[in-house]
CSV table of N, CA and C in Angstrom, one decimal:
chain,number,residue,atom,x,y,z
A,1,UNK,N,-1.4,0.0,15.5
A,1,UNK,CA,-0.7,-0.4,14.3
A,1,UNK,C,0.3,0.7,13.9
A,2,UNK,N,1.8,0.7,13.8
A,2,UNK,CA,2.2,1.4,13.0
A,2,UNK,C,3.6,0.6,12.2
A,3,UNK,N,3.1,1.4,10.8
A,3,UNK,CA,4.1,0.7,9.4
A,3,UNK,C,4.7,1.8,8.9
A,4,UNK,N,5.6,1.7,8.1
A,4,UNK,CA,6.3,1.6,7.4
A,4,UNK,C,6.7,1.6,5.9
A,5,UNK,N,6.8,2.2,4.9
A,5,UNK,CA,7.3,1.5,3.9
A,5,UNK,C,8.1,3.0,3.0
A,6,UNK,N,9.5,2.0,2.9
A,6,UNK,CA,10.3,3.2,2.8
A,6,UNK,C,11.6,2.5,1.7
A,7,UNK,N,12.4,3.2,1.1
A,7,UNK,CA,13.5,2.8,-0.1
A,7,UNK,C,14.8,2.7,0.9
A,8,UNK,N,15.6,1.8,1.2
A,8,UNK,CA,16.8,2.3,1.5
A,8,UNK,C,17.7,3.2,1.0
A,9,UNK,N,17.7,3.4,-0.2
A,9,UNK,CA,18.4,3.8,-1.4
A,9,UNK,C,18.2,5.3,-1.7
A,10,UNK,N,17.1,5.5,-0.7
A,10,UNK,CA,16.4,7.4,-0.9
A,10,UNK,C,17.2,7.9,0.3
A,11,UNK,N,17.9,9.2,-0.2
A,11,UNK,CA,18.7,9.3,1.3
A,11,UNK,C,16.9,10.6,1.9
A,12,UNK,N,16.0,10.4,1.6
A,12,UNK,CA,15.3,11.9,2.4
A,12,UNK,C,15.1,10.1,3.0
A,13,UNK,N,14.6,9.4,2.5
A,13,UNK,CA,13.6,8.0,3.4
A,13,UNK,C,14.6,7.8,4.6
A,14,UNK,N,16.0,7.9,4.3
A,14,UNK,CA,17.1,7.7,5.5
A,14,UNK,C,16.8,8.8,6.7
A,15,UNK,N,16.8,9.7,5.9
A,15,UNK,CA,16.9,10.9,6.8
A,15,UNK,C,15.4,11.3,7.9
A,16,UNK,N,14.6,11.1,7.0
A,16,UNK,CA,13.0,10.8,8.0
A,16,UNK,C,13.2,9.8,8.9
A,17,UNK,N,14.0,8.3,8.2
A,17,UNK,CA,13.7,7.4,9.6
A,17,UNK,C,14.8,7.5,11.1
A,18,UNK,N,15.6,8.2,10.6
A,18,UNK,CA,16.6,8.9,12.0
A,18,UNK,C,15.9,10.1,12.3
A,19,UNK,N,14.9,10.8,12.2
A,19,UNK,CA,14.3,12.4,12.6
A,19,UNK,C,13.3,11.1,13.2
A,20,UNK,N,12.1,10.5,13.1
A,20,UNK,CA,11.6,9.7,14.0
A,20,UNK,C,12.1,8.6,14.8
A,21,UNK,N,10.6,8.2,15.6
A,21,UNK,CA,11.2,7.3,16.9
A,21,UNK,C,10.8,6.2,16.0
A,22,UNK,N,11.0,5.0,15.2
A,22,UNK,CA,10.8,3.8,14.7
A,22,UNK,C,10.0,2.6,15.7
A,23,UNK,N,10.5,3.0,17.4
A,23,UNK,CA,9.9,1.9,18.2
A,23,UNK,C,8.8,1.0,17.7
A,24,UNK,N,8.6,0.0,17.6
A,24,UNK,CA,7.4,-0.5,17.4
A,24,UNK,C,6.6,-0.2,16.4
A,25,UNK,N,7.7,0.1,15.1
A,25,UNK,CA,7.1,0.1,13.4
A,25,UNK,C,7.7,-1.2,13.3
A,26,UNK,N,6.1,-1.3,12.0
A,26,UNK,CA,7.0,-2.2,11.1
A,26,UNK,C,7.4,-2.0,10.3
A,27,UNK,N,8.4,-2.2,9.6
A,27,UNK,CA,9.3,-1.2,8.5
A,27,UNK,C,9.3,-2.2,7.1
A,28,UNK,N,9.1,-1.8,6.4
A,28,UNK,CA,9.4,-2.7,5.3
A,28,UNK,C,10.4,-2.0,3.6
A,29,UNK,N,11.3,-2.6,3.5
A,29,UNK,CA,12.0,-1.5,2.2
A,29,UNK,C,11.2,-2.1,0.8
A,30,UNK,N,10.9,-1.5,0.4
A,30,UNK,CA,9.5,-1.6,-0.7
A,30,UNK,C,10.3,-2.1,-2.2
A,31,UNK,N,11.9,-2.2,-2.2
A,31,UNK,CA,12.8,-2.8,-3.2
A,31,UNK,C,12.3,-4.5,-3.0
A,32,UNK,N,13.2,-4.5,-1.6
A,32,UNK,CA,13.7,-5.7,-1.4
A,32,UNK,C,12.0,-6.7,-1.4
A,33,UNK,N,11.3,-5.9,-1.0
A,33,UNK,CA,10.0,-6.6,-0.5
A,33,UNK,C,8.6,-5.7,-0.7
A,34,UNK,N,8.5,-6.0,-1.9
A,34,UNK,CA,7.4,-5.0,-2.7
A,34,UNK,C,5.9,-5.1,-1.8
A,35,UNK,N,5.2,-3.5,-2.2
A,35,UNK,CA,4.0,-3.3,-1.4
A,35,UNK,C,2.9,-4.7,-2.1
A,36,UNK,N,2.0,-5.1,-1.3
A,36,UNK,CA,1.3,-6.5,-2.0
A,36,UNK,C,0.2,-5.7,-2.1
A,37,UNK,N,-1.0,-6.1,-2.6
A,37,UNK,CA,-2.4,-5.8,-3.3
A,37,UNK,C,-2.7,-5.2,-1.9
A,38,UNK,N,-3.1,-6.3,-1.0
A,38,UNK,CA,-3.5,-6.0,0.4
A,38,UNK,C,-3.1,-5.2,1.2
A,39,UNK,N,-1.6,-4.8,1.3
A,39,UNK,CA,-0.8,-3.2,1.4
A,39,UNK,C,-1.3,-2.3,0.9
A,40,UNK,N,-1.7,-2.4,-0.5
A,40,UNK,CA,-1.9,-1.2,-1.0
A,40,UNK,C,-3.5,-0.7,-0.7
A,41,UNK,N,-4.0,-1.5,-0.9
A,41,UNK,CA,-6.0,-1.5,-0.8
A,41,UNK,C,-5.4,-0.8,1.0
A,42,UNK,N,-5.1,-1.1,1.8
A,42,UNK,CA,-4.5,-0.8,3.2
A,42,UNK,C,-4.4,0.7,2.8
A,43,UNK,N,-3.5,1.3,2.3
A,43,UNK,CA,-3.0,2.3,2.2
A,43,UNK,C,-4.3,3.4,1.4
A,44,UNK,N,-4.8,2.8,0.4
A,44,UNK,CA,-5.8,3.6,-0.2
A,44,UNK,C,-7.5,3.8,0.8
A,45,UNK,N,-7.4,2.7,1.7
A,45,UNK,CA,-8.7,2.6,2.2
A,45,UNK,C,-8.7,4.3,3.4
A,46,UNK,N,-7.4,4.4,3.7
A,46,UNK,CA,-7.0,5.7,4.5
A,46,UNK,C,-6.8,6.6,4.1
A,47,UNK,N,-5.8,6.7,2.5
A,47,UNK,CA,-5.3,8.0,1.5
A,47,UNK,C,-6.6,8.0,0.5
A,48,UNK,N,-8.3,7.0,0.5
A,48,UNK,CA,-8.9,7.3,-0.8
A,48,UNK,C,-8.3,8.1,-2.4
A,49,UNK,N,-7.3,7.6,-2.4
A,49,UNK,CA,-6.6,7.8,-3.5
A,49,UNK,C,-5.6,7.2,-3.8
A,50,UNK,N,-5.3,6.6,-5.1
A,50,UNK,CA,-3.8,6.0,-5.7
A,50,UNK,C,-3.2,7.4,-6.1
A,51,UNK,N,-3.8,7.7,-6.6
A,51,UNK,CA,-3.0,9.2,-7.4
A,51,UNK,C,-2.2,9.6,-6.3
A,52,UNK,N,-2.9,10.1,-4.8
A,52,UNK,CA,-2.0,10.4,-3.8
A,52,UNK,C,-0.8,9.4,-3.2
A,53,UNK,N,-0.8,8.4,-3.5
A,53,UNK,CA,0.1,7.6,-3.4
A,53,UNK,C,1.4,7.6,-4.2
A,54,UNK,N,0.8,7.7,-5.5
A,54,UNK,CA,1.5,7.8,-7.0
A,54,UNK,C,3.1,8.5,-6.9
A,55,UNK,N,4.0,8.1,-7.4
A,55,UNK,CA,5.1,9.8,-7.3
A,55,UNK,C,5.6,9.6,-8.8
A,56,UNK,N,4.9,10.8,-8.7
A,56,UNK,CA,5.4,11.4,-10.2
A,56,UNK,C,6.7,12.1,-10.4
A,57,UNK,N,7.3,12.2,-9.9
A,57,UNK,CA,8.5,12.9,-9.8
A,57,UNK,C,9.6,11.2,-9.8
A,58,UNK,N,9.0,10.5,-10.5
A,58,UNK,CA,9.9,9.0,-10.7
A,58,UNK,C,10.2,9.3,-11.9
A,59,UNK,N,12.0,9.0,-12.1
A,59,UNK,CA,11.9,9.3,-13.1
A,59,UNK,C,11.4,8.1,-14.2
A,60,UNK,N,11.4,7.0,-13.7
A,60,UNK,CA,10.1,5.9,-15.0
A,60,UNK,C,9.1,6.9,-15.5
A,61,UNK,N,8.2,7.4,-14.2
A,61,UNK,CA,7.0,8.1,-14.6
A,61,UNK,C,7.1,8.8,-16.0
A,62,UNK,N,8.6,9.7,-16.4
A,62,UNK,CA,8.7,10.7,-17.3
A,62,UNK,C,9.1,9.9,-18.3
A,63,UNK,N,9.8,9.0,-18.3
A,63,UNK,CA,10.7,8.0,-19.5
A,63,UNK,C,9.9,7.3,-20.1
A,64,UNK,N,8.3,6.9,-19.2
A,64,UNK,CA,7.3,6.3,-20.0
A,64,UNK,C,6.1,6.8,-20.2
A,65,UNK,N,6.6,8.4,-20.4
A,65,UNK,CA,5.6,9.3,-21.3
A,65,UNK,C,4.1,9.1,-20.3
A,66,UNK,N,4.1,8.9,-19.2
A,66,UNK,CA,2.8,8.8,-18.0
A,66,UNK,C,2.1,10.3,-18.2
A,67,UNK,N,3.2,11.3,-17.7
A,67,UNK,CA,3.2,12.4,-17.4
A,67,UNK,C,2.0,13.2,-18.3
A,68,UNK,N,2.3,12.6,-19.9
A,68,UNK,CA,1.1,12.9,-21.0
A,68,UNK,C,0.1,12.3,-20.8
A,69,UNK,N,-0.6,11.4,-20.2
A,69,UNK,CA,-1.3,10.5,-20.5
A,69,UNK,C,-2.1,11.2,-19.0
A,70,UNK,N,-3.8,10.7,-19.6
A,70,UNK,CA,-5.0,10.6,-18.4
A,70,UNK,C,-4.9,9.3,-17.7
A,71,UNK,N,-4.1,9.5,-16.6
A,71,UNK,CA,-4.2,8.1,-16.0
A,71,UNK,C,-5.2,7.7,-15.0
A,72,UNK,N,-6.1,7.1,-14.8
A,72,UNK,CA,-7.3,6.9,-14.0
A,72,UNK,C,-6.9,6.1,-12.5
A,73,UNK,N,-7.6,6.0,-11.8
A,73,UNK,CA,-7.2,5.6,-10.1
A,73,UNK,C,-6.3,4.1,-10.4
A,74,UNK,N,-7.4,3.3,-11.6
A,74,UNK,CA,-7.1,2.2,-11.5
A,74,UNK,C,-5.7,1.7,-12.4
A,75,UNK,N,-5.2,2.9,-13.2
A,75,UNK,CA,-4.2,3.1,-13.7
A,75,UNK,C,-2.8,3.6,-12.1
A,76,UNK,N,-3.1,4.2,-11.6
A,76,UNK,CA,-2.4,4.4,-10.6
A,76,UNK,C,-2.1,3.3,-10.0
A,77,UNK,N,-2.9,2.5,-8.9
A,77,UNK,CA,-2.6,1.3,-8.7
A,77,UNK,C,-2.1,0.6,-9.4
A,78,UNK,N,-2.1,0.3,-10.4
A,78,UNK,CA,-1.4,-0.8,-11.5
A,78,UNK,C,-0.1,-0.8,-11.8
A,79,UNK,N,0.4,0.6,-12.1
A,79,UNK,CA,1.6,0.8,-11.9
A,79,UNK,C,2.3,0.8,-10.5
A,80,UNK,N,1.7,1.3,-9.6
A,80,UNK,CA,2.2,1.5,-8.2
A,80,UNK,C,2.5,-0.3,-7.7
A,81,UNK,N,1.5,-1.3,-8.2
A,81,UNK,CA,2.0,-2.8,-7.8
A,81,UNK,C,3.1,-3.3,-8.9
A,82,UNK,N,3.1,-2.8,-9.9
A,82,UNK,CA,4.1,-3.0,-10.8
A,82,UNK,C,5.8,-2.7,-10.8
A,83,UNK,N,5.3,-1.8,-10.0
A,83,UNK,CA,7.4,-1.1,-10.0
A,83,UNK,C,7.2,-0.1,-8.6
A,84,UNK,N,7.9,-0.3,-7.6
A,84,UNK,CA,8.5,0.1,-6.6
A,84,UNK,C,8.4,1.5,-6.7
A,85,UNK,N,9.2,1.9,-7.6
A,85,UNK,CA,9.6,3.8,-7.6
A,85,UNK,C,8.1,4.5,-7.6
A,86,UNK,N,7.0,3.4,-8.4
A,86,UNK,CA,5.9,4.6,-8.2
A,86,UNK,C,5.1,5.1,-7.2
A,87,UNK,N,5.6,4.0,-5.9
A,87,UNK,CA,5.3,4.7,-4.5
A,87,UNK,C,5.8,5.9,-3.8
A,88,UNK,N,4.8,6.6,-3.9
A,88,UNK,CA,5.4,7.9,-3.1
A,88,UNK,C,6.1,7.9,-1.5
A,89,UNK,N,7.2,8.6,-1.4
A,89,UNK,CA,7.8,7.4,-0.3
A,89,UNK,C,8.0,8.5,0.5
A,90,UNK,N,8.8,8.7,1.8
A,90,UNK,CA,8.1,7.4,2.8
A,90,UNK,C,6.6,7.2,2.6
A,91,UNK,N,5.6,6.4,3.2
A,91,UNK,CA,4.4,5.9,3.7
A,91,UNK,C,4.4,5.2,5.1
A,92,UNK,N,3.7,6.0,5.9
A,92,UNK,CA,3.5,5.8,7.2
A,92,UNK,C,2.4,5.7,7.8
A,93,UNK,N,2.1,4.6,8.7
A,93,UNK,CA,0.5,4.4,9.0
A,93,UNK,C,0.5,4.4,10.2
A,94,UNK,N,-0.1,5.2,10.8
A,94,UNK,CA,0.1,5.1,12.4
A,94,UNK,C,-1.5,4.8,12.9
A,95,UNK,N,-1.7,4.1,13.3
A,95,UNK,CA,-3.2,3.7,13.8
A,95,UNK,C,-4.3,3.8,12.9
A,96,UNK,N,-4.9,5.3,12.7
A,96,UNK,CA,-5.9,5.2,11.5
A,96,UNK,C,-5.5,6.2,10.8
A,97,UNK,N,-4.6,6.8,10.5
A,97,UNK,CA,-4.0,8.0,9.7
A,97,UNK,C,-2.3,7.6,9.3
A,98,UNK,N,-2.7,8.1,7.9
A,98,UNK,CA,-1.7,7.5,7.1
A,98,UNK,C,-0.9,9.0,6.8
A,99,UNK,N,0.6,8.7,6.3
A,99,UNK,CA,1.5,10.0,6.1
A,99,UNK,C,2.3,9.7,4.8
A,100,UNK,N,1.9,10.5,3.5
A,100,UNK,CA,2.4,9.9,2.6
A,100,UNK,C,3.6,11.0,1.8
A,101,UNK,N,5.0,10.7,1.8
A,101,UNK,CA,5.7,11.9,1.0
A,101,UNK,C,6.5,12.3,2.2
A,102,UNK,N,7.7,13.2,1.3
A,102,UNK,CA,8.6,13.4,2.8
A,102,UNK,C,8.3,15.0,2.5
A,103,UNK,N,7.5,15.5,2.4
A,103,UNK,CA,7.2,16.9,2.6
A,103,UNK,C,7.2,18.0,4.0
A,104,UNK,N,7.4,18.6,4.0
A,104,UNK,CA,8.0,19.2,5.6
A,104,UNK,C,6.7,19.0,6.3
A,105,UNK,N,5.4,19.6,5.8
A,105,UNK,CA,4.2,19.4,6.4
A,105,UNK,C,4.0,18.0,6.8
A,106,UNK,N,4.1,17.2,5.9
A,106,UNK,CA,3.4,15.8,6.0
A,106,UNK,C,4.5,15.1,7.3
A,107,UNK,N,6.0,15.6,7.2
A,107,UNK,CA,7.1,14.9,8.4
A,107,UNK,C,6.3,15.5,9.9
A,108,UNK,N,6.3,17.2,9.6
A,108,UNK,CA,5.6,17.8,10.9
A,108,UNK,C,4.7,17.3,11.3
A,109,UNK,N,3.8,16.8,11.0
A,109,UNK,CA,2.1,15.7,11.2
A,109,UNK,C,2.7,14.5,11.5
A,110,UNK,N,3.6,13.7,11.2
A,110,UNK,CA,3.6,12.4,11.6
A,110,UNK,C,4.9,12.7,13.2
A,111,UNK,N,5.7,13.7,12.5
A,111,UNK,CA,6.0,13.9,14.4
A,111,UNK,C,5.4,14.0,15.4
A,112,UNK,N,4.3,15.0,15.2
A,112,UNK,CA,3.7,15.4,15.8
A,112,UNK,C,2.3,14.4,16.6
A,113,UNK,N,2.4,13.5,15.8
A,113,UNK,CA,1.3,12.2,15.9
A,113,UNK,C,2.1,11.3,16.4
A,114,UNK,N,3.3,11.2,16.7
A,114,UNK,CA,4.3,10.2,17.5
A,114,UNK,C,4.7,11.2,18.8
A,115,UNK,N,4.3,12.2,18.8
A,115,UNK,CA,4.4,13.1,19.8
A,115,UNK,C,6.0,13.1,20.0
C-alpha cells in the first residue's frame, strides 16, 4: 500500500512529489478531496497521534487563538476533519510506516524507504 495526501497549492508538497518516485501511489489533494474519518483513524493507527498530524504552523491555527488553548487528541482530530490546512502535509504511507511533514529528516526516511 502506498498513499499520498498532499495540497497542490504548497509549493514544498510540489517539490517532495518531483524529489520522489510516485509509481504506484495513490495520491489524493486533501482541498479538492478531504481526508475522511477512515483516512484519518488510518493515519493515526500508525502516527498514534493527531497532535503529530496537526500543523500548527496553519495560519487558521494562529487566527483561531488554538495556539492558547490545551487542545486534547480528540480536539486535534476534530479540527484536522474539519478544515484541510490542519493536516500536516505531505502524509505518506508506505506499507506499515507513515511519513508525516516535509522536514529534511522525515523526506530522507521516506526516500530512503522507496529506496
Amino acid at each position: 500500500m502506498k498513499k499520498g495526501y498532499y495540497l497542490k497549492t504548497c509549493d514544498t508538497c510540489k517539490r517532495i512529489l518531483k524529489e520522489i518516485n510516485t509509481d504506484g501511489f495513490e495520491l489524493q489533494e486533501i482541498k479538492a478531496t478531504p481526508v475522511t474519518e477512515a483516512q484519518l483513524a488510518e493515519m493515526y493507527a500508525l502516527s498514534n497521534s493527531y497532535e503529530g498530524l496537526f500543523n500548527k504552523r496553519s495560519r487558521l491555527y494562529k487566527s483561531l487563538g488554538l495556539k492558547d488553548k490545551n487542545l486534547t487528541e480528540s480536539d486535534y482530530k476534530k479540527y484536522i476533519l474539519e478544515e484541510y490546512t490542519f493536516l500536516k502535509r505531505p502524509v505518506f504511507i508506505v506499507e506499515n510506516e507513515i511519513f508525516i511533514g516535509n522536514s529534511k529528516k522525515v523526506v530522507a526516511e521516506l526516500k530512503t524507504k522507496l529506496g
